[in-house]
Coordinates of C-alpha atoms in Angstrom, one line a residue:
X1 CA 113.7 64.2 121.2
X2 CA 112.4 65.4 117.7
X3 CA 110.2 62.9 115.5
X4 CA 111.7 63.4 112.4
X5 CA 111.5 61.6 108.9
X6 CA 115.0 62.6 108.0
X7 CA 117.8 60.4 109.0
X8 CA 119.9 63.3 109.8
X9 CA 118.5 66.2 111.9
X10 CA 119.3 69.6 113.7
X11 CA 117.3 71.5 116.1
X12 CA 115.7 74.5 115.2
X13 CA 117.5 77.9 116.7
X14 CA 115.9 80.7 118.4
X15 CA 114.6 83.2 115.7
X16 CA 115.9 81.3 112.9
X17 CA 114.1 81.2 109.7
X18 CA 112.6 78.2 107.8
X19 CA 114.9 78.8 105.0
X20 CA 118.0 79.0 106.9
X21 CA 116.9 75.6 108.8
X22 CA 116.3 73.8 105.5
X23 CA 119.6 75.2 104.2
X24 CA 121.3 73.8 107.2
X25 CA 119.2 70.8 106.9
X26 CA 120.4 70.1 103.2
X27 CA 124.0 70.4 104.3
X28 CA 123.7 68.1 107.3
X29 CA 122.4 65.3 105.0
X30 CA 125.1 66.0 102.3
X31 CA 122.6 67.7 99.6
X32 CA 124.2 70.3 97.4
X33 CA 121.9 73.1 97.9
X34 CA 118.8 73.8 99.1
X35 CA 116.6 73.8 95.8
X36 CA 117.9 70.2 95.5
X37 CA 117.0 69.3 98.9
X38 CA 113.2 70.8 98.3
X39 CA 113.4 68.9 95.3
X40 CA 114.5 65.4 96.6
X41 CA 112.1 65.6 99.3
X42 CA 108.9 66.7 97.5
X43 CA 109.3 70.2 99.5
X44 CA 107.9 72.8 98.0
X45 CA 110.7 75.4 97.3
X46 CA 108.7 78.4 96.3
X47 CA 106.2 77.9 99.5
X48 CA 109.1 77.7 101.7
X49 CA 110.4 81.1 100.3
X50 CA 107.4 82.6 100.9
X51 CA 106.8 81.4 104.3
X52 CA 103.5 79.4 103.6
X53 CA 101.8 77.2 106.0
X54 CA 101.9 73.9 103.7
X55 CA 105.4 74.2 103.5
X56 CA 106.4 75.0 106.8
X57 CA 104.1 72.0 107.8
X58 CA 105.7 69.5 105.9
X59 CA 109.0 70.9 106.9
X60 CA 108.0 70.3 110.4
X61 CA 107.4 66.6 109.6
X62 CA 110.8 66.3 107.8
X63 CA 112.8 67.6 110.5
X64 CA 110.7 67.3 113.7
X65 CA 110.9 70.7 114.5
X66 CA 107.6 72.1 116.0
X67 CA 105.4 73.6 113.1
X68 CA 104.2 76.7 115.3
X69 CA 107.5 77.5 116.4
X70 CA 108.8 77.8 112.4
X71 CA 105.4 79.8 111.9
X72 CA 106.3 82.3 114.8
X73 CA 109.7 82.5 113.7
X74 CA 109.4 82.8 109.7
X75 CA 107.9 86.1 107.9
X76 CA 105.2 85.1 105.6
X77 CA 105.0 87.0 102.3
X78 CA 101.3 86.9 101.5
X79 CA 101.3 88.5 98.3
X80 CA 103.8 90.5 96.3
X81 CA 103.1 93.7 97.9
X82 CA 102.8 92.6 101.6
X83 CA 104.2 90.4 104.3
X84 CA 103.0 89.5 107.5
X85 CA 105.6 89.1 110.7
X86 CA 104.1 88.5 114.1
X87 CA 101.4 91.3 114.6
X88 CA 102.6 93.3 111.5
X89 CA 101.1 93.2 108.2
X90 CA 103.3 95.6 106.1
X91 CA 103.7 96.7 102.5
X92 CA 106.8 95.3 100.7
X93 CA 109.7 97.4 99.4
X94 CA 111.0 94.7 97.1
X95 CA 108.7 92.4 95.1
X96 CA 111.5 89.7 95.0
X97 CA 114.1 88.9 98.2
X98 CA 116.9 90.2 96.2
X99 CA 119.1 91.0 99.3
X100 CA 120.8 88.8 101.8
X101 CA 121.2 90.8 105.0
X102 CA 123.4 89.8 108.0
X103 CA 125.1 90.9 111.3
X104 CA 128.8 89.6 111.0
X105 CA 129.0 90.1 114.7
X106 CA 126.1 87.8 115.4
X107 CA 127.7 85.1 112.9
X108 CA 131.0 86.0 114.6
X109 CA 129.3 84.6 117.9
X110 CA 128.1 81.8 116.1
X111 CA 131.2 80.7 115.3
X112 CA 133.1 81.4 118.6
X113 CA 130.5 81.3 121.1
X114 CA 130.9 78.9 123.6
X115 CA 127.7 77.1 122.8
X116 CA 129.0 76.3 119.5
X117 CA 126.1 77.3 117.7
X118 CA 126.6 77.3 113.7
X119 CA 125.9 80.1 111.7
X120 CA 122.1 80.6 111.0
X121 CA 119.9 83.2 109.6
X122 CA 117.7 85.6 112.1
X123 CA 114.3 86.4 111.1
X124 CA 114.6 90.1 112.0
X125 CA 117.5 90.3 109.4
X126 CA 114.7 90.0 106.4
X127 CA 112.7 92.7 108.4
X128 CA 112.7 95.3 105.7
X129 CA 111.9 98.2 108.1
X130 CA 115.2 97.6 110.1
X131 CA 118.3 98.5 109.2
X132 CA 120.7 97.3 112.1
X133 CA 121.2 94.5 114.5
X134 CA 119.8 95.2 118.0
X135 CA 121.8 93.2 119.6
X136 CA 125.5 94.4 118.5
X137 CA 124.3 97.6 117.6
X138 CA 125.7 98.1 114.0
X139 CA 124.2 98.1 110.7
X140 CA 123.3 95.1 109.1
X141 CA 125.6 94.2 105.7
X142 CA 123.7 93.7 102.5
X143 CA 124.6 91.7 99.4
X144 CA 122.8 90.9 96.3
X145 CA 121.3 87.3 96.8
X146 CA 120.4 87.0 93.2
X147 CA 116.8 85.6 94.8
X148 CA 118.7 82.8 96.7
X149 CA 117.4 82.0 100.2
X150 CA 120.0 79.3 100.7
X151 CA 121.7 80.4 103.7
X152 CA 124.8 77.9 103.5
X153 CA 125.9 79.1 100.3
X154 CA 125.4 82.6 100.9
X155 CA 127.2 82.5 104.0
X156 CA 130.0 80.7 102.4
X157 CA 129.9 83.1 99.6
X158 CA 130.1 86.5 101.5
X159 CA 130.8 86.0 105.4
X160 CA 133.6 83.3 105.8
X161 CA 136.2 86.1 105.8
X162 CA 134.9 88.7 108.4
X163 CA 137.7 90.9 107.8
X164 CA 136.6 92.1 104.6
X165 CA 133.4 93.2 106.0
X166 CA 132.9 96.7 107.0
X167 CA 130.9 97.0 110.4
X168 CA 129.6 100.2 111.1
X169 CA 128.4 100.7 114.8
X170 CA 125.5 102.9 116.0
X171 CA 124.4 104.3 119.1
X172 CA 121.7 103.1 121.1
X173 CA 119.7 106.3 120.8
X174 CA 120.0 106.0 116.8
X175 CA 117.7 102.9 117.4
X176 CA 114.7 104.6 118.8
X177 CA 112.4 103.9 115.8
X178 CA 113.8 100.7 115.3
X179 CA 113.3 99.5 118.7
X180 CA 109.5 100.4 118.3
X181 CA 109.2 98.3 115.1
X182 CA 110.1 95.2 116.9
X183 CA 107.9 95.7 119.8
X184 CA 105.0 96.0 116.9
X185 CA 106.1 92.5 116.2
X186 CA 105.5 91.1 119.4
X187 CA 102.9 93.7 121.0
X188 CA 99.4 94.1 119.6
X189 CA 99.7 97.8 121.4
X190 CA 102.8 99.9 122.6
X191 CA 100.9 102.8 124.0
X192 CA 101.8 105.2 121.0
X193 CA 99.5 106.9 118.4
X194 CA 101.5 105.5 115.9
X195 CA 99.8 101.7 116.7
X196 CA 97.2 102.1 114.6
X197 CA 99.1 103.4 111.3
X198 CA 100.9 100.8 109.0
X199 CA 104.4 100.2 110.1
X200 CA 106.0 101.3 106.9
X201 CA 104.2 104.8 106.7
X202 CA 105.3 105.3 110.4
X203 CA 108.7 104.7 109.1
X204 CA 108.7 107.1 106.1
X205 CA 106.7 109.8 108.0
X206 CA 109.2 110.1 111.0
X207 CA 112.1 110.1 108.6
X208 CA 111.3 113.0 106.7
X209 CA 109.8 114.8 109.7
X210 CA 113.4 114.2 111.6
X211 CA 115.3 114.9 108.4
X212 CA 113.3 118.5 108.4
X213 CA 114.0 119.3 111.9
X214 CA 118.0 117.8 111.9
X215 CA 118.8 118.9 108.1
X216 CA 116.1 121.6 107.4
X217 CA 114.0 122.3 104.8
X218 CA 116.3 122.5 102.2
X219 CA 117.7 119.2 102.7
X220 CA 117.8 116.3 100.0
X221 CA 117.2 112.6 100.8
X222 CA 120.2 111.8 98.1
X223 CA 122.5 113.8 100.2
X224 CA 122.0 112.1 103.5
X225 CA 124.0 109.0 104.4
X226 CA 122.4 106.0 105.7
X227 CA 123.4 106.8 109.4
X228 CA 122.1 110.4 108.7
X229 CA 118.7 108.8 107.6
X230 CA 118.7 106.3 110.7
X231 CA 119.3 109.3 113.2
X232 CA 116.4 111.2 111.1
X233 CA 113.5 108.6 111.7
X234 CA 114.9 108.1 115.4
X235 CA 114.7 111.8 116.0
X236 CA 111.3 112.0 114.4
X237 CA 109.6 109.2 116.4
X238 CA 111.3 110.7 119.7
X239 CA 109.8 114.0 119.1
X240 CA 106.3 112.7 118.1
X241 CA 105.7 109.3 119.9
X242 CA 103.9 110.6 123.0
X243 CA 101.3 112.9 121.4
X244 CA 100.3 113.8 117.7
X245 CA 99.6 117.4 118.8
X246 CA 103.7 117.8 119.3
X247 CA 103.2 118.0 115.4
X248 CA 101.8 121.1 115.8
X249 CA 103.8 122.5 118.6
X250 CA 107.3 121.7 116.7
X251 CA 106.2 122.9 113.2
X252 CA 105.0 126.1 114.7
X253 CA 108.5 126.8 115.8
X254 CA 109.6 126.5 112.0
X255 CA 107.4 128.8 110.5
X256 CA 108.5 132.0 108.8
X257 CA 106.5 135.2 110.1
X258 CA 103.9 136.7 107.7
X259 CA 104.5 133.8 105.2
X260 CA 101.7 132.9 103.1
X261 CA 100.4 129.2 103.0
X262 CA 102.2 128.3 99.5
X263 CA 105.5 130.0 100.5
X264 CA 105.4 128.4 104.1
X265 CA 104.8 124.8 102.4
X266 CA 107.8 125.2 100.3
X267 CA 110.4 127.5 102.2
X268 CA 109.8 126.4 105.8
X269 CA 108.7 122.6 105.5
X270 CA 110.6 121.7 102.4
X271 CA 111.7 118.3 102.3
X272 CA 108.9 117.1 104.3
X273 CA 106.1 118.9 102.3
X274 CA 107.7 117.8 99.0
X275 CA 107.7 114.1 100.3
X276 CA 104.2 114.4 101.3
X277 CA 103.0 116.0 98.4
X278 CA 104.4 113.0 96.7
X279 CA 102.4 110.7 98.4
X280 CA 99.0 112.7 97.6
X281 CA 97.4 109.3 95.7
X282 CA 98.4 107.3 98.9
X283 CA 95.7 106.8 101.4
X284 CA 98.2 105.2 104.0
X285 CA 99.8 108.5 104.6
X286 CA 96.3 110.4 105.2
X287 CA 96.9 110.9 108.6
X288 CA 100.0 112.6 107.8
X289 CA 98.3 114.8 105.3
X290 CA 95.6 115.9 107.9
X291 CA 98.0 116.9 110.4
X292 CA 99.7 119.1 107.8
X293 CA 97.0 120.5 106.3
X294 CA 95.4 121.5 109.7
X295 CA 98.5 123.3 110.7
X296 CA 98.9 125.3 107.5
X297 CA 94.7 126.3 107.5
X298 CA 95.4 127.1 111.5
X299 CA 98.7 129.2 111.2
X300 CA 98.9 130.7 107.7
X301 CA 97.7 133.6 106.0
X302 CA 95.7 132.9 103.1
X303 CA 96.2 134.7 100.0
X304 CA 93.2 136.7 98.5
X305 CA 93.2 138.8 95.4
X306 CA 92.8 142.5 95.8

């Protein structure tokens, strides 16, 4: 039995975030919203939003839920630019949490499942490198949260009528890269050379290399759909995960005969080379620059003045 300070409490559910749990506790205790719940009980709202240890410890004492479980299930936003989740430390895409992301199929299970689970937020929905629910193989739906992390209110505003939600399915093969990211959260090593590279750098590198192979050098990121880009990332990762030497083998099949280095970079590897050029001041992509630079020097004719 949980030893809690609240008169009415609830069990913490599998993979539930601390904000989702606190939001459900507010509803259980007839408090209008999460902010009022935090104010009334002296729980630091900002600390809860950022997954700070102090706020999670206080929530644990209030609710009786184990602190260790709350810590394990909640993403910690260490700074404005990064977050920590399990074994992963990654760069944030957004400085503020402006999106409410959810899987309508998961919430349908919550509502209609045999265990009669209440709707709640899963931590993987907040994991920025993921676009899909891997249980139901569909894209997560995104809505503007206006900075709110109050799950109960967000659920009431966006998810109550599931018929109005457009659920887009994906194939298992489309999730190869995202499955790797989930492994990185729970395993320190997965057995691929990507393990020592920041997870957001792996994502972008595989996406642009996969797009080069699938859509050609003249493809543009702006012309690709969400599904196109998901498949590009999965394809790039599938080609390269076993051995970085595969990059040279595959790139060699794309080169034009008798091309000079500058021409080859532009014409044969356009979308990938242009992206990599834009990252020239970003040290996290040094591994990609080294791969591509070595390939160009080893295989291209170098122009010299007569």
